[in-house]
């Protein structure tokens, strides 16, 4: 590898290691508990990107030995029907984790549905009670994508304590929880967003830069401090001049890798880690519910 380019943080390889460990753990626990862990992914409508994510999650479940109890519903499903389905999954003894695949079709209120999920089965870590545990630094199910970011940094032994971390993006899915997790790891954290004046000035001060805005290649080379750690959480599909579509992140990868010390690719960086953390949350819930 050219020493003048950043080291690539391989989320795919680490996710495979985590899945292997989970598979071994499930093989040991299943005879004691009498059933495998169960994850119910609720998908409404036929958004092609969501369908691809759900297929990927179901394949990963099969790979580690988690029973995939998917519920694929038509886009005409009402809010009440969805709430009733979640309540029935809350009561179902074979379900350890419940996940509502976002975005939902227009007219459905995702927030109230996420709050309907029993906190101990909240595989995505987005219930207000689990976010409250995160704010207080208490154990609990953690949001999958931010937890995946932290696990990748830990695995690479990247120093976080005392570093300045800048998170671009303030969503409840990624921006806010990852900022809290970095704070918990003793970083000094700045949250910036699309309305921050002098955004480039803020990002250039980052030792660790997390991009989670959902805008293709928004973070350019001149916005990155030399030798920074750049974590790209964005997944954007763009179409080039020839009509071919491909996935890119929120970071201009080819140019930023010339100045950064570490960088995550898209795809193959944080995406696989998100799925690995979802499986890990499901297994954690399985163990907690059976006190093993």
PDB file of C-alpha atoms in Angstrom:
ATOM      1  CA  UNK A   1       0.000   0.000   0.000  1.00  0.00           C
ATOM      2  CA  UNK A   2       1.197   3.503  -0.791  1.00  0.00           C
ATOM      3  CA  UNK A   3       2.338   5.022   2.511  1.00  0.00           C
ATOM      4  CA  UNK A   4       0.938   8.385   1.439  1.00  0.00           C
ATOM      5  CA  UNK A   5      -2.671   7.130   1.551  1.00  0.00           C
ATOM      6  CA  UNK A   6      -4.851   6.385   4.545  1.00  0.00           C
ATOM      7  CA  UNK A   7      -5.181   2.954   6.100  1.00  0.00           C
ATOM      8  CA  UNK A   8      -8.595   1.520   5.145  1.00  0.00           C
ATOM      9  CA  UNK A   9     -10.697   0.444   8.136  1.00  0.00           C
ATOM     10  CA  UNK A  10     -12.222  -2.836   6.993  1.00  0.00           C
ATOM     11  CA  UNK A  11     -15.647  -3.083   8.630  1.00  0.00           C
ATOM     12  CA  UNK A  12     -16.534  -6.099   6.507  1.00  0.00           C
ATOM     13  CA  UNK A  13     -13.690  -8.229   7.907  1.00  0.00           C
ATOM     14  CA  UNK A  14     -14.429  -7.233  11.524  1.00  0.00           C
ATOM     15  CA  UNK A  15     -18.177  -7.865  11.027  1.00  0.00           C
ATOM     16  CA  UNK A  16     -17.344 -11.389   9.793  1.00  0.00           C
ATOM     17  CA  UNK A  17     -15.252 -12.029  12.941  1.00  0.00           C
ATOM     18  CA  UNK A  18     -18.128 -10.818  15.155  1.00  0.00           C
ATOM     19  CA  UNK A  19     -20.588 -13.041  13.271  1.00  0.00           C
ATOM     20  CA  UNK A  20     -18.314 -16.073  13.772  1.00  0.00           C
ATOM     21  CA  UNK A  21     -18.152 -15.371  17.531  1.00  0.00           C
ATOM     22  CA  UNK A  22     -21.944 -14.988  17.702  1.00  0.00           C
ATOM     23  CA  UNK A  23     -22.463 -18.255  15.814  1.00  0.00           C
ATOM     24  CA  UNK A  24     -20.255 -20.099  18.352  1.00  0.00           C
ATOM     25  CA  UNK A  25     -22.073 -18.450  21.262  1.00  0.00           C
ATOM     26  CA  UNK A  26     -25.505 -19.427  19.873  1.00  0.00           C
ATOM     27  CA  UNK A  27     -24.325 -23.043  19.331  1.00  0.00           C
ATOM     28  CA  UNK A  28     -23.429 -23.204  23.051  1.00  0.00           C
ATOM     29  CA  UNK A  29     -26.561 -21.445  24.351  1.00  0.00           C
ATOM     30  CA  UNK A  30     -29.251 -23.014  22.173  1.00  0.00           C
ATOM     31  CA  UNK A  31     -29.218 -26.463  23.881  1.00  0.00           C
ATOM     32  CA  UNK A  32     -29.611 -24.775  27.334  1.00  0.00           C
ATOM     33  CA  UNK A  33     -32.360 -22.373  26.256  1.00  0.00           C
ATOM     34  CA  UNK A  34     -34.121 -24.784  23.912  1.00  0.00           C
ATOM     35  CA  UNK A  35     -34.516 -22.422  20.965  1.00  0.00           C
ATOM     36  CA  UNK A  36     -32.396 -20.075  18.854  1.00  0.00           C
ATOM     37  CA  UNK A  37     -32.519 -16.278  19.288  1.00  0.00           C
ATOM     38  CA  UNK A  38     -35.276 -14.677  17.170  1.00  0.00           C
ATOM     39  CA  UNK A  39     -35.197 -11.364  15.295  1.00  0.00           C
ATOM     40  CA  UNK A  40     -38.375  -9.913  13.764  1.00  0.00           C
ATOM     41  CA  UNK A  41     -37.737  -7.349  11.024  1.00  0.00           C
ATOM     42  CA  UNK A  42     -40.915  -5.450  10.162  1.00  0.00           C
ATOM     43  CA  UNK A  43     -40.907  -3.995   6.657  1.00  0.00           C
ATOM     44  CA  UNK A  44     -43.788  -2.023   5.146  1.00  0.00           C
ATOM     45  CA  UNK A  45     -44.122  -1.433   1.401  1.00  0.00           C
ATOM     46  CA  UNK A  46     -41.608  -2.198  -1.305  1.00  0.00           C
ATOM     47  CA  UNK A  47     -38.850   0.432  -1.107  1.00  0.00           C
ATOM     48  CA  UNK A  48     -36.056  -1.311  -3.113  1.00  0.00           C
ATOM     49  CA  UNK A  49     -33.240  -0.056  -0.833  1.00  0.00           C
ATOM     50  CA  UNK A  50     -35.118  -1.237   2.272  1.00  0.00           C
ATOM     51  CA  UNK A  51     -35.824  -4.599   0.629  1.00  0.00           C
ATOM     52  CA  UNK A  52     -32.088  -5.037  -0.070  1.00  0.00           C
ATOM     53  CA  UNK A  53     -31.186  -4.137   3.539  1.00  0.00           C
ATOM     54  CA  UNK A  54     -33.792  -6.556   4.898  1.00  0.00           C
ATOM     55  CA  UNK A  55     -32.529  -9.405   2.662  1.00  0.00           C
ATOM     56  CA  UNK A  56     -29.015  -8.707   3.891  1.00  0.00           C
ATOM     57  CA  UNK A  57     -30.153  -8.799   7.541  1.00  0.00           C
ATOM     58  CA  UNK A  58     -32.056 -12.058   6.969  1.00  0.00           C
ATOM     59  CA  UNK A  59     -29.012 -13.669   5.306  1.00  0.00           C
ATOM     60  CA  UNK A  60     -26.823 -12.578   8.221  1.00  0.00           C
ATOM     61  CA  UNK A  61     -29.338 -14.030  10.717  1.00  0.00           C
ATOM     62  CA  UNK A  62     -29.224 -17.386   8.902  1.00  0.00           C
ATOM     63  CA  UNK A  63     -25.426 -17.273   8.882  1.00  0.00           C
ATOM     64  CA  UNK A  64     -25.139 -16.984  12.691  1.00  0.00           C
ATOM     65  CA  UNK A  65     -28.126 -19.166  13.634  1.00  0.00           C
ATOM     66  CA  UNK A  66     -30.694 -16.489  14.550  1.00  0.00           C
ATOM     67  CA  UNK A  67     -34.278 -17.325  13.571  1.00  0.00           C
ATOM     68  CA  UNK A  68     -35.446 -14.595  11.206  1.00  0.00           C
ATOM     69  CA  UNK A  69     -39.116 -13.858  11.891  1.00  0.00           C
ATOM     70  CA  UNK A  70     -39.616 -11.241   9.167  1.00  0.00           C
ATOM     71  CA  UNK A  71     -42.950  -9.525   8.641  1.00  0.00           C
ATOM     72  CA  UNK A  72     -43.256  -7.975   5.170  1.00  0.00           C
ATOM     73  CA  UNK A  73     -46.446  -5.922   4.951  1.00  0.00           C
ATOM     74  CA  UNK A  74     -48.131  -4.035   2.078  1.00  0.00           C
ATOM     75  CA  UNK A  75     -47.804  -0.239   1.898  1.00  0.00           C
ATOM     76  CA  UNK A  76     -51.535   0.009   2.629  1.00  0.00           C
ATOM     77  CA  UNK A  77     -50.947  -1.241   6.217  1.00  0.00           C
ATOM     78  CA  UNK A  78     -52.373   1.206   8.766  1.00  0.00           C
ATOM     79  CA  UNK A  79     -50.675   2.685  11.832  1.00  0.00           C
ATOM     80  CA  UNK A  80     -53.067   0.704  14.085  1.00  0.00           C
ATOM     81  CA  UNK A  81     -52.306  -2.605  12.339  1.00  0.00           C
ATOM     82  CA  UNK A  82     -48.581  -1.972  12.706  1.00  0.00           C
ATOM     83  CA  UNK A  83     -48.899  -1.058  16.394  1.00  0.00           C
ATOM     84  CA  UNK A  84     -50.914  -4.256  16.985  1.00  0.00           C
ATOM     85  CA  UNK A  85     -48.287  -6.333  15.171  1.00  0.00           C
ATOM     86  CA  UNK A  86     -45.518  -4.862  17.350  1.00  0.00           C
ATOM     87  CA  UNK A  87     -47.555  -5.536  20.503  1.00  0.00           C
ATOM     88  CA  UNK A  88     -47.972  -9.178  19.438  1.00  0.00           C
ATOM     89  CA  UNK A  89     -44.198  -9.460  18.806  1.00  0.00           C
ATOM     90  CA  UNK A  90     -43.573  -7.939  22.270  1.00  0.00           C
ATOM     91  CA  UNK A  91     -45.639 -10.797  23.746  1.00  0.00           C
ATOM     92  CA  UNK A  92     -44.088 -13.503  21.549  1.00  0.00           C
ATOM     93  CA  UNK A  93     -41.656 -15.596  23.612  1.00  0.00           C
ATOM     94  CA  UNK A  94     -39.620 -16.675  20.562  1.00  0.00           C
ATOM     95  CA  UNK A  95     -38.830 -13.048  19.574  1.00  0.00           C
ATOM     96  CA  UNK A  96     -35.795 -11.450  21.259  1.00  0.00           C
ATOM     97  CA  UNK A  97     -35.287  -8.501  18.919  1.00  0.00           C
ATOM     98  CA  UNK A  98     -37.712  -6.316  16.954  1.00  0.00           C
ATOM     99  CA  UNK A  99     -36.678  -3.884  14.249  1.00  0.00           C
ATOM    100  CA  UNK A 100     -38.871  -1.611  12.129  1.00  0.00           C
ATOM    101  CA  UNK A 101     -37.133  -1.010   8.795  1.00  0.00           C
ATOM    102  CA  UNK A 102     -37.057   2.734   8.079  1.00  0.00           C
ATOM    103  CA  UNK A 103     -38.127   4.757   6.178  1.00  0.00           C
ATOM    104  CA  UNK A 104     -41.807   3.860   6.447  1.00  0.00           C
ATOM    105  CA  UNK A 105     -44.283   4.828   3.683  1.00  0.00           C
ATOM    106  CA  UNK A 106     -45.729   8.351   3.917  1.00  0.00           C
ATOM    107  CA  UNK A 107     -48.511   8.743   6.448  1.00  0.00           C
ATOM    108  CA  UNK A 108     -47.063   6.344   9.037  1.00  0.00           C
ATOM    109  CA  UNK A 109     -45.535   7.729  12.233  1.00  0.00           C
ATOM    110  CA  UNK A 110     -42.233   5.944  12.855  1.00  0.00           C
ATOM    111  CA  UNK A 111     -41.578   7.589  16.244  1.00  0.00           C
ATOM    112  CA  UNK A 112     -44.723   6.276  17.911  1.00  0.00           C
ATOM    113  CA  UNK A 113     -44.064   2.780  16.484  1.00  0.00           C
ATOM    114  CA  UNK A 114     -40.483   2.747  17.792  1.00  0.00           C
ATOM    115  CA  UNK A 115     -41.875   3.660  21.217  1.00  0.00           C
ATOM    116  CA  UNK A 116     -44.309   0.718  21.012  1.00  0.00           C
ATOM    117  CA  UNK A 117     -41.409  -1.780  20.887  1.00  0.00           C
ATOM    118  CA  UNK A 118     -40.613  -3.288  24.306  1.00  0.00           C
ATOM    119  CA  UNK A 119     -37.287  -1.622  25.306  1.00  0.00           C
ATOM    120  CA  UNK A 120     -35.703  -5.016  26.104  1.00  0.00           C
ATOM    121  CA  UNK A 121     -36.481  -6.200  22.527  1.00  0.00           C
ATOM    122  CA  UNK A 122     -35.373  -2.972  20.832  1.00  0.00           C
ATOM    123  CA  UNK A 123     -32.682  -4.475  18.573  1.00  0.00           C
ATOM    124  CA  UNK A 124     -32.021  -1.104  16.903  1.00  0.00           C
ATOM    125  CA  UNK A 125     -31.366   0.663  20.230  1.00  0.00           C
ATOM    126  CA  UNK A 126     -33.674   3.580  19.332  1.00  0.00           C
ATOM    127  CA  UNK A 127     -36.311   3.387  22.072  1.00  0.00           C
ATOM    128  CA  UNK A 128     -36.286   6.518  24.303  1.00  0.00           C
ATOM    129  CA  UNK A 129     -35.486   4.299  27.329  1.00  0.00           C
ATOM    130  CA  UNK A 130     -32.406   2.824  25.626  1.00  0.00           C
ATOM    131  CA  UNK A 131     -31.303   6.269  24.424  1.00  0.00           C
ATOM    132  CA  UNK A 132     -31.791   7.442  28.028  1.00  0.00           C
ATOM    133  CA  UNK A 133     -29.472   4.658  29.250  1.00  0.00           C
ATOM    134  CA  UNK A 134     -26.884   5.872  26.728  1.00  0.00           C
ATOM    135  CA  UNK A 135     -27.179   9.487  27.941  1.00  0.00           C
ATOM    136  CA  UNK A 136     -26.696   8.289  31.531  1.00  0.00           C
ATOM    137  CA  UNK A 137     -23.814   5.945  30.614  1.00  0.00           C
ATOM    138  CA  UNK A 138     -25.785   2.906  31.800  1.00  0.00           C
ATOM    139  CA  UNK A 139     -25.749  -0.532  30.133  1.00  0.00           C
ATOM    140  CA  UNK A 140     -28.475  -1.184  27.591  1.00  0.00           C
ATOM    141  CA  UNK A 141     -29.105  -1.934  23.927  1.00  0.00           C
ATOM    142  CA  UNK A 142     -27.131   0.569  21.863  1.00  0.00           C
ATOM    143  CA  UNK A 143     -27.972   2.081  18.454  1.00  0.00           C
ATOM    144  CA  UNK A 144     -26.387  -0.247  15.908  1.00  0.00           C
ATOM    145  CA  UNK A 145     -24.581   2.126  13.545  1.00  0.00           C
ATOM    146  CA  UNK A 146     -22.913   4.249  16.281  1.00  0.00           C
ATOM    147  CA  UNK A 147     -22.016   1.075  18.219  1.00  0.00           C
ATOM    148  CA  UNK A 148     -20.463  -0.261  14.993  1.00  0.00           C
ATOM    149  CA  UNK A 149     -18.379   2.915  14.620  1.00  0.00           C
ATOM    150  CA  UNK A 150     -17.071   2.573  18.185  1.00  0.00           C
ATOM    151  CA  UNK A 151     -16.294  -1.140  17.817  1.00  0.00           C
ATOM    152  CA  UNK A 152     -14.275  -0.492  14.641  1.00  0.00           C
ATOM    153  CA  UNK A 153     -12.266   2.289  16.353  1.00  0.00           C
ATOM    154  CA  UNK A 154     -11.600   0.030  19.371  1.00  0.00           C
ATOM    155  CA  UNK A 155     -10.614  -2.907  17.170  1.00  0.00           C
ATOM    156  CA  UNK A 156      -8.034  -0.759  15.359  1.00  0.00           C
ATOM    157  CA  UNK A 157      -6.809   0.533  18.763  1.00  0.00           C
ATOM    158  CA  UNK A 158      -7.405   4.119  17.652  1.00  0.00           C
ATOM    159  CA  UNK A 159      -6.944   6.485  20.585  1.00  0.00           C
ATOM    160  CA  UNK A 160     -10.189   8.323  21.391  1.00  0.00           C
ATOM    161  CA  UNK A 161      -9.570   9.761  24.865  1.00  0.00           C
ATOM    162  CA  UNK A 162      -8.437  13.369  24.723  1.00  0.00           C
ATOM    163  CA  UNK A 163      -9.014  13.659  20.966  1.00  0.00           C
ATOM    164  CA  UNK A 164     -11.275  16.203  19.307  1.00  0.00           C
ATOM    165  CA  UNK A 165     -14.119  14.364  17.570  1.00  0.00           C
ATOM    166  CA  UNK A 166     -16.393  16.214  15.155  1.00  0.00           C
ATOM    167  CA  UNK A 167     -19.695  14.588  14.178  1.00  0.00           C
ATOM    168  CA  UNK A 168     -21.346  16.087  11.087  1.00  0.00           C
ATOM    169  CA  UNK A 169     -25.042  15.221  11.379  1.00  0.00           C
ATOM    170  CA  UNK A 170     -27.448  15.308  14.311  1.00  0.00           C
ATOM    171  CA  UNK A 171     -29.948  12.538  13.585  1.00  0.00           C
ATOM    172  CA  UNK A 172     -31.295  10.347  16.360  1.00  0.00           C
ATOM    173  CA  UNK A 173     -30.174   7.330  14.274  1.00  0.00           C
ATOM    174  CA  UNK A 174     -26.473   8.226  14.159  1.00  0.00           C
ATOM    175  CA  UNK A 175     -25.338  11.778  14.895  1.00  0.00           C
ATOM    176  CA  UNK A 176     -26.582  12.214  18.456  1.00  0.00           C
ATOM    177  CA  UNK A 177     -25.862   8.682  19.744  1.00  0.00           C
ATOM    178  CA  UNK A 178     -22.362   8.500  18.212  1.00  0.00           C
ATOM    179  CA  UNK A 179     -21.538  11.889  19.774  1.00  0.00           C
ATOM    180  CA  UNK A 180     -22.620  10.533  23.180  1.00  0.00           C
ATOM    181  CA  UNK A 181     -20.556   7.352  22.727  1.00  0.00           C
ATOM    182  CA  UNK A 182     -17.456   9.357  21.765  1.00  0.00           C
ATOM    183  CA  UNK A 183     -18.027  11.562  24.827  1.00  0.00           C
ATOM    184  CA  UNK A 184     -18.302   8.432  26.989  1.00  0.00           C
ATOM    185  CA  UNK A 185     -14.898   7.363  25.565  1.00  0.00           C
ATOM    186  CA  UNK A 186     -13.445  10.724  26.773  1.00  0.00           C
ATOM    187  CA  UNK A 187     -13.231  12.558  23.456  1.00  0.00           C
ATOM    188  CA  UNK A 188     -14.020  16.273  23.274  1.00  0.00           C
ATOM    189  CA  UNK A 189     -17.020  16.303  20.955  1.00  0.00           C
ATOM    190  CA  UNK A 190     -18.412  18.914  18.573  1.00  0.00           C
ATOM    191  CA  UNK A 191     -21.665  18.267  16.706  1.00  0.00           C
ATOM    192  CA  UNK A 192     -21.917  20.156  13.416  1.00  0.00           C
ATOM    193  CA  UNK A 193     -24.608  19.999  10.755  1.00  0.00           C
ATOM    194  CA  UNK A 194     -25.774  21.462   7.453  1.00  0.00           C
ATOM    195  CA  UNK A 195     -26.575  24.798   9.091  1.00  0.00           C
ATOM    196  CA  UNK A 196     -23.281  25.203  10.940  1.00  0.00           C
ATOM    197  CA  UNK A 197     -21.476  28.304   9.689  1.00  0.00           C
ATOM    198  CA  UNK A 198     -17.804  27.702   8.769  1.00  0.00           C
ATOM    199  CA  UNK A 199     -18.358  23.946   8.529  1.00  0.00           C
ATOM    200  CA  UNK A 200     -14.977  23.358   6.853  1.00  0.00           C
ATOM    201  CA  UNK A 201     -13.221  25.210   9.678  1.00  0.00           C
ATOM    202  CA  UNK A 202     -14.941  22.989  12.262  1.00  0.00           C
ATOM    203  CA  UNK A 203     -14.205  19.722  10.420  1.00  0.00           C
ATOM    204  CA  UNK A 204     -10.541  20.699   9.901  1.00  0.00           C
ATOM    205  CA  UNK A 205     -10.113  20.805  13.683  1.00  0.00           C
ATOM    206  CA  UNK A 206     -11.165  17.136  14.037  1.00  0.00           C
ATOM    207  CA  UNK A 207      -8.772  14.355  15.022  1.00  0.00           C
ATOM    208  CA  UNK A 208     -11.734  12.012  14.462  1.00  0.00           C
ATOM    209  CA  UNK A 209     -14.301  13.078  11.875  1.00  0.00           C
ATOM    210  CA  UNK A 210     -17.635  11.235  11.598  1.00  0.00           C
ATOM    211  CA  UNK A 211     -19.710  12.098   8.520  1.00  0.00           C
ATOM    212  CA  UNK A 212     -23.405  11.211   8.892  1.00  0.00           C
ATOM    213  CA  UNK A 213     -25.383  13.700   6.811  1.00  0.00           C
ATOM    214  CA  UNK A 214     -26.631  11.670   3.825  1.00  0.00           C
ATOM    215  CA  UNK A 215     -25.162  14.030   1.210  1.00  0.00           C
ATOM    216  CA  UNK A 216     -22.932  12.366  -1.394  1.00  0.00           C
ATOM    217  CA  UNK A 217     -19.223  13.229  -1.143  1.00  0.00           C
ATOM    218  CA  UNK A 218     -19.921  16.384   0.861  1.00  0.00           C
ATOM    219  CA  UNK A 219     -16.721  16.095   2.931  1.00  0.00           C
ATOM    220  CA  UNK A 220     -13.887  17.130   0.621  1.00  0.00           C
ATOM    221  CA  UNK A 221     -10.114  16.929   1.041  1.00  0.00           C
ATOM    222  CA  UNK A 222      -9.793  20.573   2.143  1.00  0.00           C
ATOM    223  CA  UNK A 223     -12.233  19.916   5.020  1.00  0.00           C
ATOM    224  CA  UNK A 224     -10.026  17.253   6.615  1.00  0.00           C
ATOM    225  CA  UNK A 225      -7.057  17.729   8.925  1.00  0.00           C
ATOM    226  CA  UNK A 226      -3.947  15.827   7.792  1.00  0.00           C
ATOM    227  CA  UNK A 227      -3.651  12.473   9.642  1.00  0.00           C
ATOM    228  CA  UNK A 228      -7.279  12.577  10.854  1.00  0.00           C
ATOM    229  CA  UNK A 229      -9.415   9.459  11.337  1.00  0.00           C
ATOM    230  CA  UNK A 230     -12.370   9.720   8.918  1.00  0.00           C
ATOM    231  CA  UNK A 231     -15.478   7.602   9.524  1.00  0.00           C
ATOM    232  CA  UNK A 232     -18.003   7.716   6.697  1.00  0.00           C
ATOM    233  CA  UNK A 233     -21.498   6.644   7.751  1.00  0.00           C
ATOM    234  CA  UNK A 234     -23.249   7.880   4.583  1.00  0.00           C
ATOM    235  CA  UNK A 235     -24.737   5.507   2.025  1.00  0.00           C
ATOM    236  CA  UNK A 236     -25.871   7.362  -1.088  1.00  0.00           C
ATOM    237  CA  UNK A 237     -26.701   5.931  -4.497  1.00  0.00           C
ATOM    238  CA  UNK A 238     -25.513   8.153  -7.328  1.00  0.00           C
ATOM    239  CA  UNK A 239     -25.784   7.736 -11.095  1.00  0.00           C
ATOM    240  CA  UNK A 240     -22.794   8.704 -13.237  1.00  0.00           C
ATOM    241  CA  UNK A 241     -22.873  10.246 -16.728  1.00  0.00           C
ATOM    242  CA  UNK A 242     -23.064   6.836 -18.406  1.00  0.00           C
ATOM    243  CA  UNK A 243     -26.217   5.968 -16.409  1.00  0.00           C
ATOM    244  CA  UNK A 244     -24.472   3.483 -14.091  1.00  0.00           C
ATOM    245  CA  UNK A 245     -25.413   3.730 -10.433  1.00  0.00           C
ATOM    246  CA  UNK A 246     -23.053   3.089  -7.528  1.00  0.00           C
ATOM    247  CA  UNK A 247     -22.890   3.604  -3.780  1.00  0.00           C
ATOM    248  CA  UNK A 248     -20.827   6.439  -2.334  1.00  0.00           C
ATOM    249  CA  UNK A 249     -20.493   7.852   1.152  1.00  0.00           C
ATOM    250  CA  UNK A 250     -20.667  11.380   2.537  1.00  0.00           C
ATOM    251  CA  UNK A 251     -16.884  11.647   2.057  1.00  0.00           C
ATOM    252  CA  UNK A 252     -15.000  12.204  -1.213  1.00  0.00           C
ATOM    253  CA  UNK A 253     -13.071   8.967  -0.590  1.00  0.00           C
ATOM    254  CA  UNK A 254     -10.415   9.114  -3.336  1.00  0.00           C
ATOM    255  CA  UNK A 255      -9.239  12.608  -2.409  1.00  0.00           C
ATOM    256  CA  UNK A 256      -9.695  12.452   1.372  1.00  0.00           C
ATOM    257  CA  UNK A 257      -7.689   9.208   1.631  1.00  0.00           C
ATOM    258  CA  UNK A 258      -4.636  11.223   0.488  1.00  0.00           C
ATOM    259  CA  UNK A 259      -4.647  13.299   3.690  1.00  0.00           C
ATOM    260  CA  UNK A 260      -6.308  11.116   6.343  1.00  0.00           C
ATOM    261  CA  UNK A 261      -4.483   8.528   8.471  1.00  0.00           C
ATOM    262  CA  UNK A 262      -7.478   6.148   8.585  1.00  0.00           C
ATOM    263  CA  UNK A 263     -10.658   6.069   6.500  1.00  0.00           C
ATOM    264  CA  UNK A 264     -13.700   3.791   6.144  1.00  0.00           C
ATOM    265  CA  UNK A 265     -14.793   2.820   2.630  1.00  0.00           C
ATOM    266  CA  UNK A 266     -18.375   2.813   1.296  1.00  0.00           C
ATOM    267  CA  UNK A 267     -19.480   0.116   0.843  1.00  0.00           C
ATOM    268  CA  UNK A 268     -17.588  -2.225   3.190  1.00  0.00           C
ATOM    269  CA  UNK A 269     -16.971   0.090   6.135  1.00  0.00           C
ATOM    270  CA  UNK A 270     -19.696   0.927   8.634  1.00  0.00           C
ATOM    271  CA  UNK A 271     -22.584  -0.830   6.800  1.00  0.00           C
ATOM    272  CA  UNK A 272     -21.503  -4.396   7.688  1.00  0.00           C
ATOM    273  CA  UNK A 273     -20.752  -3.257  11.267  1.00  0.00           C
ATOM    274  CA  UNK A 274     -24.341  -1.992  11.648  1.00  0.00           C
ATOM    275  CA  UNK A 275     -25.689  -5.454  10.786  1.00  0.00           C
ATOM    276  CA  UNK A 276     -23.170  -7.146  13.129  1.00  0.00           C
ATOM    277  CA  UNK A 277     -24.288  -4.906  16.027  1.00  0.00           C
ATOM    278  CA  UNK A 278     -27.946  -5.674  15.255  1.00  0.00           C
ATOM    279  CA  UNK A 279     -27.196  -9.404  15.555  1.00  0.00           C
ATOM    280  CA  UNK A 280     -25.164  -8.791  18.725  1.00  0.00           C
ATOM    281  CA  UNK A 281     -28.054  -6.795  20.276  1.00  0.00           C
ATOM    282  CA  UNK A 282     -30.448  -9.663  19.459  1.00  0.00           C
ATOM    283  CA  UNK A 283     -28.138 -12.200  21.141  1.00  0.00           C
ATOM    284  CA  UNK A 284     -27.656  -9.863  24.152  1.00  0.00           C
ATOM    285  CA  UNK A 285     -31.434  -9.561  24.530  1.00  0.00           C
ATOM    286  CA  UNK A 286     -31.752 -13.375  24.198  1.00  0.00           C
ATOM    287  CA  UNK A 287     -29.199 -13.887  26.980  1.00  0.00           C
ATOM    288  CA  UNK A 288     -30.722 -11.188  29.229  1.00  0.00           C
ATOM    289  CA  UNK A 289     -34.226 -12.611  28.864  1.00  0.00           C
ATOM    290  CA  UNK A 290     -32.959 -16.078  29.847  1.00  0.00           C
ATOM    291  CA  UNK A 291     -30.451 -14.767  32.421  1.00  0.00           C
ATOM    292  CA  UNK A 292     -27.455 -16.572  30.946  1.00  0.00           C
TER     293      UNK A 292
END
